[in-house]
């Protein structure tokens, strides 16, 4: 019931007769404002519902579930009269007709789809624990391009699933036809943060130099570590905010990929995967 409710609530505000804006990114825009210029009708009603099995989040313990909530529930996006959902248990993406709830198509990845999807100019984007970034045609689900974000096809058992050694849990954000994402959640194995052409899949820049830095941990002990990309990315002005799972986000230059700052030890044992912001400030959920 908890799962189906997350879909039903989306449908309550999308009346078939209404003119509406696309909700093409998680929380609407690249700042994750969760605000749309659309004016809702005074009378909302349920048009249809679909039911799926309960979600099983990637992390088991309560603290991690609180700080990294990205796959505890469905996080639908809306574009071109379709609703798009990612499945962390069936490793697929599904498109539903917005007027009827009928499944239009589905596409399978090679690992769990845990991060929210993104839409842009008739294309759908998502990452998977298989270490890849996918671009699909929104009309029929056919692949336009697929690129590996991981340095190798090696796999391991992680979170009770067979996944890439560098799972792609950098939740995609898009601005000016460029998508930003990342792979790897273990800095000691290298982290790979990308800017990619949304149209062609061409890599514009890649930062792979942050995983082996010798820095202080929140408990003031030094170690080889840095930001571990896990959560949905946010853009604040000319900065890319890279979610760090249970830690504070790191800031990167949007145009060059240069790391600007990552205040891990100074922030103490705080931080979480949720970040939103505007051009001046950002807000980060923590314990």
Tab-separated table of C-alpha atoms in Angstrom:
chain	number	residue	atom	x	y	z
A	1	UNK	CA	0.000	0.000	0.000
A	2	UNK	CA	2.851	2.362	0.786
A	3	UNK	CA	4.187	1.833	-2.741
A	4	UNK	CA	0.949	2.257	-4.611
A	5	UNK	CA	0.256	5.433	-2.646
A	6	UNK	CA	3.386	7.069	-4.037
A	7	UNK	CA	2.015	6.567	-7.541
A	8	UNK	CA	-1.573	7.542	-6.700
A	9	UNK	CA	-0.509	10.880	-5.238
A	10	UNK	CA	1.217	11.706	-8.491
A	11	UNK	CA	-1.949	11.019	-10.420
A	12	UNK	CA	-4.200	13.128	-8.267
A	13	UNK	CA	-2.680	16.313	-9.631
A	14	UNK	CA	-2.424	15.360	-13.293
A	15	UNK	CA	-5.886	15.695	-14.765
A	16	UNK	CA	-6.278	14.585	-18.362
A	17	UNK	CA	-8.017	17.785	-19.423
A	18	UNK	CA	-5.496	20.116	-17.787
A	19	UNK	CA	-2.476	21.748	-19.359
A	20	UNK	CA	0.562	20.871	-17.306
A	21	UNK	CA	4.303	21.327	-17.253
A	22	UNK	CA	6.656	18.382	-17.466
A	23	UNK	CA	8.139	17.187	-14.185
A	24	UNK	CA	11.265	16.026	-15.946
A	25	UNK	CA	13.688	15.881	-13.010
A	26	UNK	CA	13.440	14.669	-9.445
A	27	UNK	CA	11.839	17.562	-7.493
A	28	UNK	CA	11.174	19.352	-10.795
A	29	UNK	CA	14.410	21.220	-11.608
A	30	UNK	CA	18.193	21.162	-11.273
A	31	UNK	CA	17.989	23.019	-7.944
A	32	UNK	CA	15.526	20.391	-6.634
A	33	UNK	CA	13.044	23.118	-5.677
A	34	UNK	CA	9.979	20.826	-5.851
A	35	UNK	CA	8.018	23.831	-7.175
A	36	UNK	CA	6.283	24.149	-10.541
A	37	UNK	CA	4.604	27.159	-12.191
A	38	UNK	CA	1.613	24.954	-12.967
A	39	UNK	CA	-1.652	26.045	-11.364
A	40	UNK	CA	-3.626	23.100	-10.025
A	41	UNK	CA	-7.364	22.779	-10.369
A	42	UNK	CA	-9.509	23.405	-7.300
A	43	UNK	CA	-11.049	19.966	-7.779
A	44	UNK	CA	-8.678	17.010	-7.957
A	45	UNK	CA	-9.818	13.443	-8.416
A	46	UNK	CA	-8.362	9.973	-8.776
A	47	UNK	CA	-8.265	8.858	-12.404
A	48	UNK	CA	-6.525	5.500	-12.064
A	49	UNK	CA	-4.059	3.607	-9.928
A	50	UNK	CA	-1.463	0.913	-10.388
A	51	UNK	CA	-0.021	-1.313	-7.689
A	52	UNK	CA	3.484	-2.690	-7.420
A	53	UNK	CA	5.269	-4.732	-4.786
A	54	UNK	CA	6.759	-2.900	-1.812
A	55	UNK	CA	10.173	-1.352	-2.398
A	56	UNK	CA	13.197	-2.931	-0.715
A	57	UNK	CA	15.724	-0.111	-0.152
A	58	UNK	CA	19.400	-0.619	-0.789
A	59	UNK	CA	20.398	-0.038	2.837
A	60	UNK	CA	18.964	-2.092	5.703
A	61	UNK	CA	19.753	-0.171	8.877
A	62	UNK	CA	17.556	2.738	10.050
A	63	UNK	CA	20.331	5.363	10.015
A	64	UNK	CA	21.275	4.689	6.402
A	65	UNK	CA	17.621	4.548	5.389
A	66	UNK	CA	17.114	7.968	6.955
A	67	UNK	CA	20.148	9.563	5.308
A	68	UNK	CA	19.873	7.789	1.939
A	69	UNK	CA	16.203	7.596	1.020
A	70	UNK	CA	16.621	7.598	-2.739
A	71	UNK	CA	15.082	4.157	-3.394
A	72	UNK	CA	12.706	3.671	-0.478
A	73	UNK	CA	9.789	4.788	-2.647
A	74	UNK	CA	9.036	5.321	-6.298
A	75	UNK	CA	10.151	8.769	-7.511
A	76	UNK	CA	8.168	9.289	-10.753
A	77	UNK	CA	9.002	11.854	-13.397
A	78	UNK	CA	6.575	13.147	-16.036
A	79	UNK	CA	7.325	14.088	-19.640
A	80	UNK	CA	5.392	14.083	-22.908
A	81	UNK	CA	2.185	12.643	-21.417
A	82	UNK	CA	4.017	9.739	-19.828
A	83	UNK	CA	5.044	8.765	-16.315
A	84	UNK	CA	8.424	7.068	-15.924
A	85	UNK	CA	9.433	4.806	-13.027
A	86	UNK	CA	12.647	2.994	-12.124
A	87	UNK	CA	12.605	-0.385	-10.352
A	88	UNK	CA	15.317	-1.386	-7.892
A	89	UNK	CA	14.058	-4.979	-7.652
A	90	UNK	CA	13.321	-5.809	-11.300
A	91	UNK	CA	16.178	-3.753	-12.770
A	92	UNK	CA	13.947	-1.967	-15.254
A	93	UNK	CA	12.428	1.340	-16.334
A	94	UNK	CA	8.713	1.530	-17.146
A	95	UNK	CA	6.699	4.129	-19.077
A	96	UNK	CA	2.996	4.556	-18.255
A	97	UNK	CA	0.374	6.459	-20.218
A	98	UNK	CA	-0.564	9.488	-18.125
A	99	UNK	CA	-4.252	9.293	-19.035
A	100	UNK	CA	-4.869	5.599	-18.410
A	101	UNK	CA	-1.970	4.150	-16.415
A	102	UNK	CA	-1.390	1.564	-19.146
A	103	UNK	CA	2.191	0.359	-19.475
A	104	UNK	CA	3.580	1.568	-22.794
A	105	UNK	CA	7.004	0.002	-22.664
A	106	UNK	CA	9.717	-1.269	-20.346
A	107	UNK	CA	13.484	-1.564	-20.617
A	108	UNK	CA	15.805	-3.790	-18.581
A	109	UNK	CA	19.234	-2.793	-17.297
A	110	UNK	CA	21.821	-5.235	-15.892
A	111	UNK	CA	21.404	-4.072	-12.305
A	112	UNK	CA	19.079	-2.252	-9.909
A	113	UNK	CA	17.786	1.168	-10.972
A	114	UNK	CA	17.959	3.068	-7.677
A	115	UNK	CA	18.251	6.742	-8.618
A	116	UNK	CA	15.425	8.937	-9.976
A	117	UNK	CA	15.187	9.149	-13.745
A	118	UNK	CA	15.568	12.323	-15.813
A	119	UNK	CA	13.959	13.503	-19.065
A	120	UNK	CA	15.143	15.991	-21.676
A	121	UNK	CA	14.027	16.691	-25.265
A	122	UNK	CA	12.224	13.400	-25.803
A	123	UNK	CA	14.905	11.282	-24.136
A	124	UNK	CA	14.998	9.453	-20.796
A	125	UNK	CA	18.173	9.057	-18.736
A	126	UNK	CA	19.033	6.842	-15.790
A	127	UNK	CA	21.909	5.102	-14.065
A	128	UNK	CA	22.107	1.610	-12.649
A	129	UNK	CA	24.113	-0.393	-10.160
A	130	UNK	CA	25.525	-2.138	-13.240
A	131	UNK	CA	27.809	0.903	-13.604
A	132	UNK	CA	26.208	2.299	-16.770
A	133	UNK	CA	24.365	5.433	-17.818
A	134	UNK	CA	21.458	4.871	-20.200
A	135	UNK	CA	19.681	7.122	-22.684
A	136	UNK	CA	16.361	5.858	-24.083
A	137	UNK	CA	13.823	7.142	-26.566
A	138	UNK	CA	10.889	8.319	-24.434
A	139	UNK	CA	8.320	7.229	-27.021
A	140	UNK	CA	9.275	3.568	-27.313
A	141	UNK	CA	12.064	2.811	-24.826
A	142	UNK	CA	14.654	1.971	-27.468
A	143	UNK	CA	18.261	2.723	-26.452
A	144	UNK	CA	19.810	5.828	-27.999
A	145	UNK	CA	23.155	5.418	-26.278
A	146	UNK	CA	24.605	3.525	-23.311
A	147	UNK	CA	27.982	4.286	-21.760
A	148	UNK	CA	29.948	2.640	-18.987
A	149	UNK	CA	30.840	4.958	-16.119
A	150	UNK	CA	32.985	2.277	-14.472
A	151	UNK	CA	36.635	1.659	-15.383
A	152	UNK	CA	36.114	-2.100	-15.714
A	153	UNK	CA	33.272	-4.651	-16.141
A	154	UNK	CA	34.193	-6.371	-12.855
A	155	UNK	CA	31.286	-7.207	-10.565
A	156	UNK	CA	30.776	-8.141	-6.925
A	157	UNK	CA	28.010	-9.012	-4.480
A	158	UNK	CA	26.781	-5.747	-2.995
A	159	UNK	CA	23.597	-4.947	-1.097
A	160	UNK	CA	22.407	-8.535	-1.747
A	161	UNK	CA	22.719	-8.131	-5.520
A	162	UNK	CA	25.330	-8.768	-8.194
A	163	UNK	CA	26.426	-5.268	-9.170
A	164	UNK	CA	29.347	-3.380	-10.643
A	165	UNK	CA	32.331	-2.780	-8.388
A	166	UNK	CA	31.627	0.863	-9.245
A	167	UNK	CA	27.815	1.176	-9.047
A	168	UNK	CA	26.418	4.310	-10.687
A	169	UNK	CA	24.512	5.985	-7.860
A	170	UNK	CA	25.090	9.565	-8.919
A	171	UNK	CA	21.499	10.710	-9.438
A	172	UNK	CA	21.368	12.517	-12.777
A	173	UNK	CA	20.862	16.270	-12.970
A	174	UNK	CA	20.563	18.139	-16.286
A	175	UNK	CA	21.297	21.720	-17.297
A	176	UNK	CA	21.828	23.185	-20.776
A	177	UNK	CA	21.635	19.735	-22.406
A	178	UNK	CA	24.439	18.376	-20.240
A	179	UNK	CA	23.869	15.558	-17.763
A	180	UNK	CA	25.937	15.135	-14.622
A	181	UNK	CA	26.340	11.812	-12.859
A	182	UNK	CA	28.937	9.535	-11.261
A	183	UNK	CA	29.989	5.976	-10.497
A	184	UNK	CA	31.627	4.299	-7.466
A	185	UNK	CA	30.684	4.599	-3.809
A	186	UNK	CA	34.094	3.531	-2.467
A	187	UNK	CA	36.670	6.339	-2.836
A	188	UNK	CA	39.590	3.968	-2.239
A	189	UNK	CA	38.597	2.222	-5.503
A	190	UNK	CA	38.377	5.496	-7.394
A	191	UNK	CA	35.390	7.742	-8.012
A	192	UNK	CA	34.326	8.927	-11.452
A	193	UNK	CA	32.256	12.089	-11.829
A	194	UNK	CA	31.041	13.040	-15.294
A	195	UNK	CA	29.588	15.765	-17.469
A	196	UNK	CA	28.047	14.124	-20.550
A	197	UNK	CA	26.329	15.464	-23.657
A	198	UNK	CA	22.656	14.634	-23.244
A	199	UNK	CA	22.246	14.270	-27.003
A	200	UNK	CA	25.234	12.159	-28.011
A	201	UNK	CA	26.591	10.585	-24.830
A	202	UNK	CA	29.973	12.206	-25.465
A	203	UNK	CA	31.965	12.777	-22.271
A	204	UNK	CA	32.588	16.504	-21.808
A	205	UNK	CA	34.696	16.129	-18.684
A	206	UNK	CA	35.509	13.447	-16.154
A	207	UNK	CA	36.928	13.928	-12.660
A	208	UNK	CA	38.640	10.760	-11.478
A	209	UNK	CA	41.156	12.330	-9.133
A	210	UNK	CA	39.248	12.608	-5.860
A	211	UNK	CA	39.255	9.025	-4.594
A	212	UNK	CA	42.815	8.755	-3.289
A	213	UNK	CA	43.164	11.946	-1.267
A	214	UNK	CA	44.626	11.624	2.228
A	215	UNK	CA	42.131	13.568	4.331
A	216	UNK	CA	40.711	13.721	7.835
A	217	UNK	CA	37.594	11.677	8.497
A	218	UNK	CA	34.723	13.012	10.674
A	219	UNK	CA	36.274	11.237	13.677
A	220	UNK	CA	39.525	13.185	13.007
A	221	UNK	CA	41.474	10.146	11.798
A	222	UNK	CA	43.281	10.507	8.453
A	223	UNK	CA	42.618	8.053	5.634
A	224	UNK	CA	42.646	7.779	1.863
A	225	UNK	CA	39.134	8.932	1.061
A	226	UNK	CA	36.993	11.660	-0.435
A	227	UNK	CA	33.429	12.170	-1.614
A	228	UNK	CA	31.570	8.904	-2.258
A	229	UNK	CA	28.901	9.819	-4.849
A	230	UNK	CA	25.579	8.447	-3.688
A	231	UNK	CA	22.357	10.408	-4.069
A	232	UNK	CA	20.788	12.872	-6.460
A	233	UNK	CA	23.067	15.659	-7.696
A	234	UNK	CA	22.091	19.338	-7.528
A	235	UNK	CA	23.223	22.450	-9.409
A	236	UNK	CA	23.695	25.700	-7.489
A	237	UNK	CA	24.830	28.554	-9.700
A	238	UNK	CA	28.060	27.453	-11.400
A	239	UNK	CA	28.611	24.600	-8.955
A	240	UNK	CA	27.729	20.933	-9.178
A	241	UNK	CA	26.836	19.574	-5.743
A	242	UNK	CA	27.732	15.895	-5.551
A	243	UNK	CA	25.744	14.023	-2.929
A	244	UNK	CA	27.960	11.995	-0.620
A	245	UNK	CA	25.654	9.374	0.869
A	246	UNK	CA	25.956	9.847	4.642
A	247	UNK	CA	28.329	12.818	4.323
A	248	UNK	CA	28.020	16.428	3.211
A	249	UNK	CA	28.020	17.132	-0.546
A	250	UNK	CA	31.147	18.170	-2.409
A	251	UNK	CA	31.188	21.121	-4.812
A	252	UNK	CA	32.666	20.886	-8.315
A	253	UNK	CA	33.059	23.485	-11.043
A	254	UNK	CA	30.188	22.912	-13.454
A	255	UNK	CA	32.242	23.709	-16.571
A	256	UNK	CA	35.586	22.072	-15.787
A	257	UNK	CA	34.871	19.381	-13.196
A	258	UNK	CA	37.493	20.775	-10.826
A	259	UNK	CA	36.746	20.025	-7.188
A	260	UNK	CA	36.164	23.269	-5.304
A	261	UNK	CA	35.627	22.024	-1.758
A	262	UNK	CA	34.599	19.070	0.388
A	263	UNK	CA	34.359	19.866	4.106
A	264	UNK	CA	34.096	16.340	5.454
A	265	UNK	CA	35.964	16.547	8.763
A	266	UNK	CA	34.887	20.124	9.477
A	267	UNK	CA	31.243	19.109	9.203
A	268	UNK	CA	31.596	16.289	11.704
A	269	UNK	CA	29.259	13.340	11.605
A	270	UNK	CA	26.602	15.130	9.581
A	271	UNK	CA	25.340	15.067	6.041
A	272	UNK	CA	23.047	12.985	3.881
A	273	UNK	CA	22.077	12.180	0.313
A	274	UNK	CA	19.378	14.860	0.031
A	275	UNK	CA	20.454	18.295	-1.211
A	276	UNK	CA	18.511	21.190	-2.719
A	277	UNK	CA	19.505	24.784	-3.396
A	278	UNK	CA	19.338	27.970	-5.406
A	279	UNK	CA	22.100	30.058	-6.974
A	280	UNK	CA	23.410	31.277	-3.600
A	281	UNK	CA	22.863	28.587	-0.943
A	282	UNK	CA	22.111	24.897	-0.592
A	283	UNK	CA	20.449	22.772	2.062
A	284	UNK	CA	21.525	19.282	3.084
A	285	UNK	CA	19.625	16.747	5.182
A	286	UNK	CA	21.582	15.185	8.042
A	287	UNK	CA	21.011	13.081	11.121
